[in-house]
Each structure stands twice: as C-alpha cells, then as structure tokens.
CSV table of C-alpha atoms and ligand atoms in Angstrom, one decimal:
chain,number,residue,atom,x,y,z
A,506,MET,CA,0.0,0.0,0.0
A,507,ILE,CA,1.5,3.3,-1.2
A,508,VAL,CA,0.3,6.7,-0.4
A,509,ALA,CA,1.3,9.6,-2.7
A,510,LEU,CA,0.9,13.2,-1.7
A,511,ALA,CA,0.4,15.2,-4.9
A,512,GLY,CA,-0.4,18.5,-6.4
A,513,GLY,CA,0.2,20.2,-9.8
A,514,VAL,CA,1.7,18.7,-12.9
A,515,GLY,CA,4.7,17.0,-11.2
A,516,GLY,CA,2.3,15.3,-8.7
A,517,ALA,CA,0.0,14.0,-11.4
A,518,ARG,CA,2.9,12.6,-13.4
A,519,MET,CA,4.5,10.9,-10.4
A,520,ALA,CA,1.1,9.5,-9.4
A,521,ALA,CA,0.6,8.1,-12.9
A,522,GLY,CA,4.1,6.6,-12.8
A,523,LEU,CA,3.4,4.8,-9.5
A,524,ALA,CA,0.0,3.8,-10.7
A,525,ALA,CA,1.5,2.1,-13.8
A,526,CYS,CA,3.7,-0.1,-11.6
A,527,LEU,CA,1.2,-1.1,-8.8
A,528,PRO,CA,-1.8,-3.5,-8.9
A,529,GLY,CA,-5.2,-1.8,-8.7
A,530,GLY,CA,-6.1,-0.7,-5.1
A,531,ASP,CA,-2.4,-0.5,-3.9
A,532,LEU,CA,-2.1,3.2,-4.5
A,533,THR,CA,-3.9,6.1,-2.7
A,534,VAL,CA,-3.2,9.6,-4.1
A,535,VAL,CA,-4.0,12.4,-1.7
A,536,VAL,CA,-4.4,15.6,-3.7
A,537,ASN,CA,-4.0,19.2,-2.8
A,538,THR,CA,-7.3,21.2,-3.1
A,539,GLY,CA,-5.9,24.6,-1.9
A,540,ASP,CA,-5.9,25.6,-5.6
A,541,ASP,CA,-9.7,25.0,-5.9
A,542,PHE,CA,-11.8,27.9,-6.7
A,543,GLU,CA,-15.2,29.0,-8.1
A,544,HIS,CA,-15.0,30.5,-11.5
A,545,LEU,CA,-18.1,31.4,-13.6
A,546,GLY,CA,-20.2,29.7,-11.1
A,547,LEU,CA,-18.3,26.4,-11.6
A,548,ALA,CA,-16.4,24.4,-8.9
A,549,ILE,CA,-12.8,24.0,-10.3
A,550,SER,CA,-10.4,21.5,-8.7
A,551,PRO,CA,-7.3,21.8,-10.9
A,552,ASP,CA,-5.1,19.4,-9.1
A,553,ILE,CA,-7.7,16.6,-8.7
A,554,ASP,CA,-8.4,17.0,-12.4
A,555,SER,CA,-4.7,16.8,-13.4
A,556,VAL,CA,-4.4,13.6,-11.4
A,557,LEU,CA,-7.6,12.1,-12.8
A,558,TYR,CA,-6.8,13.0,-16.4
A,559,THR,CA,-3.2,11.8,-16.1
A,560,LEU,CA,-4.1,8.5,-14.5
A,561,ALA,CA,-6.7,8.0,-17.2
A,562,GLY,CA,-4.3,8.9,-20.0
A,563,LEU,CA,-6.5,11.9,-21.0
A,564,ASN,CA,-4.0,14.6,-20.0
A,565,ASP,CA,-2.4,17.1,-22.4
A,566,THR,CA,1.2,16.3,-22.1
A,567,VAL,CA,2.5,19.6,-23.5
A,568,ARG,CA,0.4,22.1,-21.4
A,569,GLY,CA,0.5,19.8,-18.4
A,570,TRP,CA,-3.0,20.6,-17.3
A,571,GLY,CA,-6.4,19.9,-19.0
A,572,GLN,CA,-7.2,17.3,-21.6
A,573,SER,CA,-5.4,16.3,-24.9
A,574,GLY,CA,-7.3,17.1,-28.1
A,575,GLU,CA,-9.0,20.0,-26.4
A,576,THR,CA,-11.0,22.6,-28.3
A,577,TRP,CA,-11.8,26.1,-27.2
A,578,ALA,CA,-15.3,27.0,-28.7
A,579,PHE,CA,-16.6,27.9,-25.2
A,580,MET,CA,-13.7,30.3,-24.6
A,581,GLU,CA,-14.3,32.0,-28.0
A,582,ALA,CA,-18.0,32.4,-27.3
A,583,LEU,CA,-17.2,33.6,-23.7
A,584,GLY,CA,-14.8,36.2,-25.1
A,585,LYS,CA,-17.4,37.5,-27.6
A,586,LEU,CA,-19.8,38.1,-24.7
A,587,GLY,CA,-17.1,40.0,-22.8
A,588,GLY,CA,-16.6,37.2,-20.2
A,589,PRO,CA,-13.3,36.7,-18.3
A,590,ASP,CA,-10.6,35.1,-20.5
A,591,TRP,CA,-7.7,34.8,-18.1
A,592,PHE,CA,-8.5,31.3,-17.0
A,593,LEU,CA,-8.9,28.9,-19.9
A,594,LEU,CA,-11.7,26.3,-19.8
A,595,GLY,CA,-11.5,23.9,-22.7
A,596,ASP,CA,-14.7,22.4,-24.1
A,597,ARG,CA,-13.9,18.9,-22.8
A,598,ASP,CA,-12.6,20.1,-19.5
A,599,LEU,CA,-15.8,22.1,-19.1
A,600,ALA,CA,-17.8,18.9,-18.8
A,601,THR,CA,-15.9,18.0,-15.7
A,602,HIS,CA,-16.5,21.3,-14.0
A,603,VAL,CA,-20.2,21.4,-14.9
A,604,LEU,CA,-20.8,17.9,-13.7
A,605,ARG,CA,-18.8,18.4,-10.5
A,606,THR,CA,-20.6,21.6,-9.7
A,607,GLU,CA,-24.0,19.9,-10.2
A,608,ARG,CA,-23.0,16.8,-8.1
A,609,LEU,CA,-21.6,18.9,-5.3
A,610,ARG,CA,-25.1,20.0,-4.5
A,611,ARG,CA,-25.7,16.5,-2.9
A,612,GLN,CA,-22.3,14.8,-2.8
A,613,THR,CA,-19.0,15.5,-1.1
A,614,LEU,CA,-15.9,16.3,-3.2
A,615,SER,CA,-14.5,12.8,-2.3
A,616,GLU,CA,-17.7,11.2,-3.6
A,617,VAL,CA,-17.7,13.2,-6.8
A,618,THR,CA,-14.0,12.4,-7.3
A,619,GLU,CA,-14.6,8.7,-6.7
A,620,GLY,CA,-17.4,8.7,-9.2
A,621,PHE,CA,-15.2,10.3,-11.9
A,622,ALA,CA,-12.3,7.9,-11.1
A,623,ARG,CA,-14.7,4.9,-11.5
A,624,GLN,CA,-16.1,6.2,-14.7
A,625,LEU,CA,-12.6,6.8,-16.1
A,626,SER,CA,-11.7,3.2,-15.1
A,627,ILE,CA,-8.9,4.3,-12.7
A,628,PRO,CA,-8.2,1.3,-10.5
A,629,HIS,CA,-6.6,3.4,-7.7
A,630,THR,CA,-7.9,5.7,-5.0
A,631,VAL,CA,-7.9,9.4,-5.6
A,632,LEU,CA,-8.8,11.5,-2.5
A,633,PRO,CA,-9.0,15.2,-2.0
A,634,MET,CA,-7.0,16.3,1.0
A,635,SER,CA,-10.3,17.5,2.5
A,636,ASP,CA,-14.0,17.8,1.6
A,637,ASP,CA,-14.0,21.1,3.4
A,638,PRO,CA,-13.1,24.2,1.5
A,639,VAL,CA,-9.4,25.3,2.0
A,640,ARG,CA,-8.3,28.2,-0.1
A,641,THR,CA,-4.7,29.0,-0.7
A,642,ILE,CA,-4.0,32.8,-0.5
A,643,VAL,CA,-0.5,33.7,-1.6
A,644,LEU,CA,1.2,36.5,0.4
A,645,THR,CA,3.2,38.6,-2.1
A,646,ASP,CA,5.1,41.9,-2.3
A,647,GLU,CA,1.9,43.2,-3.9
A,648,GLY,CA,-0.4,42.0,-1.1
A,649,GLU,CA,-2.5,38.9,-0.8
A,650,LEU,CA,-3.6,37.1,-4.0
A,651,PRO,CA,-6.0,34.2,-4.3
A,652,PHE,CA,-4.1,31.3,-5.7
A,653,GLN,CA,-5.3,31.2,-9.3
A,654,GLU,CA,-4.9,35.0,-9.5
A,655,TYR,CA,-1.3,34.7,-8.4
A,656,PHE,CA,-0.5,31.5,-10.5
A,657,VAL,CA,-2.5,32.0,-13.7
A,658,SER,CA,-3.5,35.6,-14.0
A,659,ARG,CA,-0.2,37.0,-12.7
A,660,GLN,CA,1.9,34.0,-13.9
A,661,ALA,CA,3.5,33.8,-10.4
A,662,ARG,CA,5.4,37.1,-11.1
A,663,PRO,CA,4.8,38.8,-7.7
A,664,VAL,CA,7.4,38.0,-5.1
A,665,TYR,CA,6.3,35.1,-2.9
A,666,LYS,CA,6.3,35.9,0.9
A,667,GLY,CA,4.2,33.1,2.3
A,668,LEU,CA,0.8,31.4,2.4
A,669,ARG,CA,-2.4,31.8,4.1
A,670,LEU,CA,-4.7,28.7,4.0
A,671,GLU,CA,-8.2,30.0,4.4
A,672,GLY,CA,-10.4,27.5,6.2
A,673,VAL,CA,-7.6,25.0,7.0
A,674,GLU,CA,-8.1,25.2,10.8
A,675,ALA,CA,-11.7,24.0,10.5
A,676,ALA,CA,-11.0,21.5,7.7
A,677,ARG,CA,-11.0,17.7,8.3
A,678,ALA,CA,-9.0,15.3,6.3
A,679,ALA,CA,-11.2,13.7,3.7
A,680,PRO,CA,-12.6,10.2,4.6
A,681,GLY,CA,-9.9,7.6,4.0
A,682,VAL,CA,-6.9,9.9,4.1
A,683,ILE,CA,-5.8,9.2,7.7
A,684,GLU,CA,-6.6,5.5,7.3
A,685,ALA,CA,-4.6,5.2,4.1
A,686,ILE,CA,-1.5,6.9,5.8
A,687,ARG,CA,-2.0,4.6,8.8
A,688,LYS,CA,-2.0,1.5,6.5
A,689,ALA,CA,0.8,2.7,4.2
A,690,ASN,CA,3.9,0.6,3.6
A,691,ALA,CA,5.5,3.8,2.1
A,692,ILE,CA,4.6,7.4,1.6
A,693,VAL,CA,5.8,9.2,-1.5
A,694,VAL,CA,5.9,13.0,-1.5
A,695,CYS,CA,5.6,13.7,-5.2
A,696,PRO,CA,7.9,16.2,-7.1
A,697,SER,CA,5.3,18.9,-6.5
A,698,ASN,CA,5.8,22.5,-5.4
A,699,PRO,CA,6.7,22.2,-1.7
A,700,TRP,CA,5.1,25.5,-0.8
A,701,LEU,CA,2.0,25.7,-3.1
A,702,SER,CA,1.1,22.0,-3.4
A,703,ILE,CA,2.6,19.9,-0.5
A,704,ALA,CA,2.3,22.4,2.4
A,705,PRO,CA,-1.5,22.8,2.0
A,706,ILE,CA,-2.0,19.0,2.3
A,707,LEU,CA,0.2,18.7,5.4
A,708,ARG,CA,-1.5,21.7,7.0
A,709,VAL,CA,-4.9,19.9,7.1
A,710,PRO,CA,-5.3,19.1,10.8
A,711,GLY,CA,-4.0,15.5,11.4
A,712,ILE,CA,-2.3,14.8,8.1
A,713,GLU,CA,1.3,15.8,9.0
A,714,ALA,CA,1.0,14.2,12.4
A,715,GLU,CA,-0.1,10.9,10.8
A,716,VAL,CA,2.8,11.1,8.3
A,717,GLN,CA,5.2,11.6,11.2
A,718,ALA,CA,3.5,8.7,13.1
A,719,ALA,CA,4.1,6.5,10.0
A,720,ARG,CA,7.8,7.5,10.0
A,721,GLU,CA,8.0,6.6,13.7
A,722,ARG,CA,6.8,3.1,12.9
A,723,GLY,CA,9.5,2.7,10.3
A,724,CYS,CA,7.4,3.5,7.2
A,725,PRO,CA,9.6,5.1,4.5
A,726,VAL,CA,8.6,8.7,3.6
A,727,VAL,CA,10.3,9.4,0.3
A,728,ALA,CA,10.3,12.8,-1.2
A,729,VAL,CA,11.0,13.1,-4.9
A,730,SER,CA,12.7,16.4,-5.7
A,731,PRO,CA,10.9,18.8,-8.0
A,732,PHE,CA,14.3,20.4,-8.8
A,733,ILE,CA,16.6,19.5,-11.6
A,734,GLY,CA,19.9,21.4,-11.9
A,735,GLY,CA,18.6,24.3,-9.8
A,736,GLN,CA,15.4,24.7,-11.8
A,737,ALA,CA,11.8,23.4,-11.5
A,738,VAL,CA,10.6,21.3,-14.4
A,739,LYS,CA,7.4,23.4,-14.5
A,740,GLY,CA,6.0,26.2,-12.4
A,741,PRO,CA,7.5,28.7,-9.8
A,742,ALA,CA,9.0,26.3,-7.2
A,743,ALA,CA,12.7,27.4,-7.9
A,744,LYS,CA,11.7,31.1,-8.2
A,745,ILE,CA,9.9,30.8,-4.8
A,746,MET,CA,13.0,29.2,-3.2
A,747,HIS,CA,15.2,32.1,-4.4
A,748,GLU,CA,12.6,34.6,-3.2
A,749,LEU,CA,12.8,33.0,0.3
A,750,GLY,CA,16.6,33.2,0.3
A,751,LEU,CA,16.9,29.4,-0.3
A,752,GLU,CA,18.6,27.4,-3.0
A,753,PRO,CA,16.6,24.9,-5.1
A,754,THR,CA,18.8,22.0,-4.2
A,755,PRO,CA,18.4,18.5,-2.6
A,756,ALA,CA,19.9,19.7,0.7
A,757,ALA,CA,17.5,22.7,1.0
A,758,LEU,CA,14.6,20.4,0.1
A,759,ALA,CA,15.7,17.9,2.8
A,760,ARG,CA,15.7,20.7,5.3
A,761,LEU,CA,12.2,21.8,4.3
A,762,TYR,CA,10.9,18.3,4.6
A,763,ASP,CA,13.1,17.5,7.7
A,764,ASP,CA,10.0,17.0,10.0
A,765,PHE,CA,8.8,13.9,8.1
A,766,ALA,CA,10.9,12.8,5.1
A,767,THR,CA,13.2,9.7,5.6
A,768,ALA,CA,14.7,9.6,2.1
A,769,LEU,CA,15.1,11.6,-1.0
A,770,VAL,CA,15.0,10.9,-4.8
A,771,ILE,CA,17.0,13.4,-6.8
A,772,ASP,CA,18.0,13.9,-10.4
A,773,ASN,CA,21.4,12.9,-11.9
A,774,GLN,CA,22.1,16.5,-12.5
A,775,ASP,CA,22.1,17.2,-8.8
A,776,ALA,CA,24.4,14.3,-7.8
A,777,GLN,CA,27.3,16.6,-7.3
A,778,GLN,CA,25.4,18.9,-4.9
A,779,ALA,CA,25.9,18.6,-1.1
A,780,LEU,CA,23.6,15.8,-0.2
A,781,PRO,CA,21.5,15.5,3.0
A,782,ALA,CA,22.3,12.9,5.7
A,783,ILE,CA,19.3,10.8,4.8
A,784,PRO,CA,19.4,8.0,2.1
A,785,VAL,CA,19.4,9.5,-1.3
A,786,HIS,CA,18.6,7.8,-4.6
A,787,VAL,CA,20.0,9.5,-7.7
A,788,THR,CA,18.2,8.9,-11.0
A,789,ASP,CA,16.6,10.6,-14.1
A,790,THR,CA,13.6,12.4,-12.5
A,791,LEU,CA,12.4,14.1,-15.7
A,792,MET,CA,9.1,12.5,-16.7
A,793,ARG,CA,8.7,13.4,-20.4
A,794,ASP,CA,5.9,11.0,-21.3
A,795,ALA,CA,4.0,8.0,-19.9
A,796,ALA,CA,7.0,5.8,-20.3
A,797,GLY,CA,9.1,8.3,-18.3
A,798,GLN,CA,6.5,8.4,-15.6
A,799,ALA,CA,6.4,4.6,-15.4
A,800,ARG,CA,10.3,4.5,-15.3
A,801,LEU,CA,10.5,6.9,-12.4
A,802,GLY,CA,7.6,5.1,-10.7
A,803,ARG,CA,9.4,1.8,-10.9
A,804,ASP,CA,12.6,3.4,-9.7
A,805,VAL,CA,11.0,5.0,-6.7
A,806,LEU,CA,9.3,1.8,-5.7
A,807,VAL,CA,12.5,-0.3,-6.0
A,808,PHE,CA,14.2,2.4,-3.8
A,809,VAL,CA,11.3,2.3,-1.3
A,810,ARG,CA,11.4,-1.5,-1.0
A,811,ALA,CA,15.2,-1.4,-0.2
A,812,LEU,CA,14.4,1.1,2.6
A,813,ARG,CA,11.8,-1.0,4.3
A,814,PRO,CA,12.9,-2.6,7.5
B,1745,FO1,N1,-3.1,26.9,-15.8
B,1745,FO1,C1,-2.7,28.0,-16.6
B,1745,FO1,O1,-1.5,28.4,-16.5
B,1745,FO1,N2,-3.6,28.7,-17.3
B,1745,FO1,C2,-4.9,28.4,-17.4
B,1745,FO1,O2,-5.7,29.1,-18.1
B,1745,FO1,C3,-5.3,27.2,-16.7
B,1745,FO1,C4,-6.6,26.8,-16.7
B,1745,FO1,C5,-7.0,25.6,-16.1
B,1745,FO1,C6,-8.3,25.1,-16.2
B,1745,FO1,C7,-8.6,23.9,-15.5
B,1745,FO1,C8,-7.7,23.2,-14.8
B,1745,FO1,O3,-8.0,22.1,-14.1
B,1745,FO1,C9,-6.4,23.7,-14.6
B,1745,FO1,C10,-6.0,24.9,-15.3
B,1745,FO1,N3,-4.8,25.4,-15.2
B,1745,FO1,C11,-4.4,26.5,-15.9
B,1745,FO1,C12,-3.7,24.8,-14.4
B,1745,FO1,C13,-3.9,25.2,-12.9
B,1745,FO1,O4,-4.3,26.4,-12.6
B,1745,FO1,C14,-2.5,25.0,-12.2
B,1745,FO1,O5,-1.6,24.2,-12.9
B,1745,FO1,C15,-2.7,24.4,-10.8
B,1745,FO1,O6,-3.6,25.0,-10.1
B,1745,FO1,C16,-1.3,24.4,-10.1
B,1745,FO1,O7,-1.2,23.1,-9.6
C-alpha cells in the first residue's frame, strides 16, 4: 500500500508513474485542493483533475493541465460576450467542472472524485486532502492574492512571501486519508511545489502528524525532488525558493521536509550537490511522457522496497 501526496503537474505525473507499476487498489493519491476555486459559477479542482486526467491517460502532455485534443469554442463564445478570458476552460474540461458543480449539491468532493475515477476506469484511489473548502491565498510583495490570480493571471510574477490557507483550521482530512496513511507501507511526496502543493496537504489538521507517526513506525517517507539542476521542471518552485533566500537544491529540500521525510530521490544533474544525511537515490527524475512516468515510478518503488525494515 503506497500513499502519494500530490499537487500540480509533477504530482499528477508521479502518481501516474506509481499507478503504472502497482496493482489496482495498492495506491492512494492524496491531492491538494488549496488551488480549488469557483469560476463562472463552476467548482474547479485543478489538481484533482490533473491527477484524474493523467491516471486515465487523457491529459495534455504539453500544457501539463487539461485534456489532450482540447477545443476552445466555449472560450471563444465567452470572449465575444465580454466574459473573463484569463483562466482557460477547454470544451472537454468544461464537462468535468459542470458535472462536479452539479453533483456537489448533494455529494462531497470525495464522492464526486470517486465517481469520476470509477467512470474513467482508474483502479486506484484518488482522495482530495479535504472535503471542506481550503483556499490558498498567496502573500506577495503586492499583497494577498487568491491562488489562481497569483498563479495563472499574474503568472507567479509577484514575489512570494508566504501562504495563508483560508479554512484550514476547521478542515478535516477527507474520509480515507488518515486511514490510508496509517496502513501505508510507504509514503511518496511527489515532485510537486513544496510550498504551493505539498504544504497545504500537510497543514490539514491531522495529516502531517499521521505522516510523522508513519515515519516513527518505520514506514519510509520518500520525497522526490521537483528540482533538476537548480530549476523546477514546471512552475515557480525554484523562483519561490530564491525569493525566500533558499537554493533549489536537494539539501535545501531535505531541510524543508526535515520533519517527516526519511529519504530523497534526486536527479542525476544534482548528484554533485551537497547531499543531506538521509538516504538519497540518484536517477533521471524528468518525466517526459507516460514511459518516463512509469520508469520513475518503478525506480521510486525499488528504492522504497530497499528502505523498508
Ligand atoms: N493553468 C494556466 O496556466 N492557465 C490556465 O488558463 C489554466 C486553466 C486551467 C483550467 C482547468 C484546470 O483544471 C487547470 C487549469 N490550469 C491553468 C492549471 C492550474 O491552474 C494549475 O496548474 C494548478 O492549479 C497548479 O497546480
């Protein structure tokens, strides 16, 4: 039983890599929902959708988010009417948001996600970190910005100063999250943005404590670095590290994850960097396509098995 903590494109790709190497039911992906927001009256859960689309092989591999073969008639029509065009909703993707919004009237986000996963023939468990609304607000040099305004509208240009997670104190981990961590033989922290994707998951009351409890009982907690040669594959993780006066290196990542990680997977390009005092596996961490995802998934699982007592 493997639990993966995931957010963003790196999280979705790693989850798909692990999924490709594990029998159905052996993987639970716990997904960040701090990026969720309401747009045009629709409930958007970008990270859940990235995980579902990638596990189902429907994802756009170039953009990293949304579906492949997407068309944009809705956006064109929206633009003609003077609607907001800063957040792109493809025609196929729109179906997900419309159906989710409608189902959320009588179902929880976990139930809606489970229904989508079943319909898409995904044999693994995909759980939101919480069914309660948690909204990531990014503190920047230009003031507080709701996550998608910072990330998409402002393209993460404002200088990152910190996070506020609206609603997190009252949020409960979604059903199955704590139980999955309790039963896990290993926990994989995906190569997601440590600040924007992983921190919100760990801040849901009970989740980080349960990961630490897993570590105490000898369960490997393996973090896969999102950095390659001082850069993030996608998104602002390296930029944020610099803005916080940190280096995007394996050692800095190990310090960030010091409270819970027991081992690290890093890229070949970073092998010459100062390494942390925990076990480190050096490999090619770039996931270019489904084969690359499966290769890294297999690599991580072999490393994990060697770590188990
Ligand atoms: N990311 C963008 O950079 N621009 C977009 O217009 C955009 C639209 C979008 C629509 C649905 C969806 O599920 C994701 C979308 N994303 C878009 C990605 C998303 O905002 C971010 O990648 C995540 O929130 C960060 O993990």
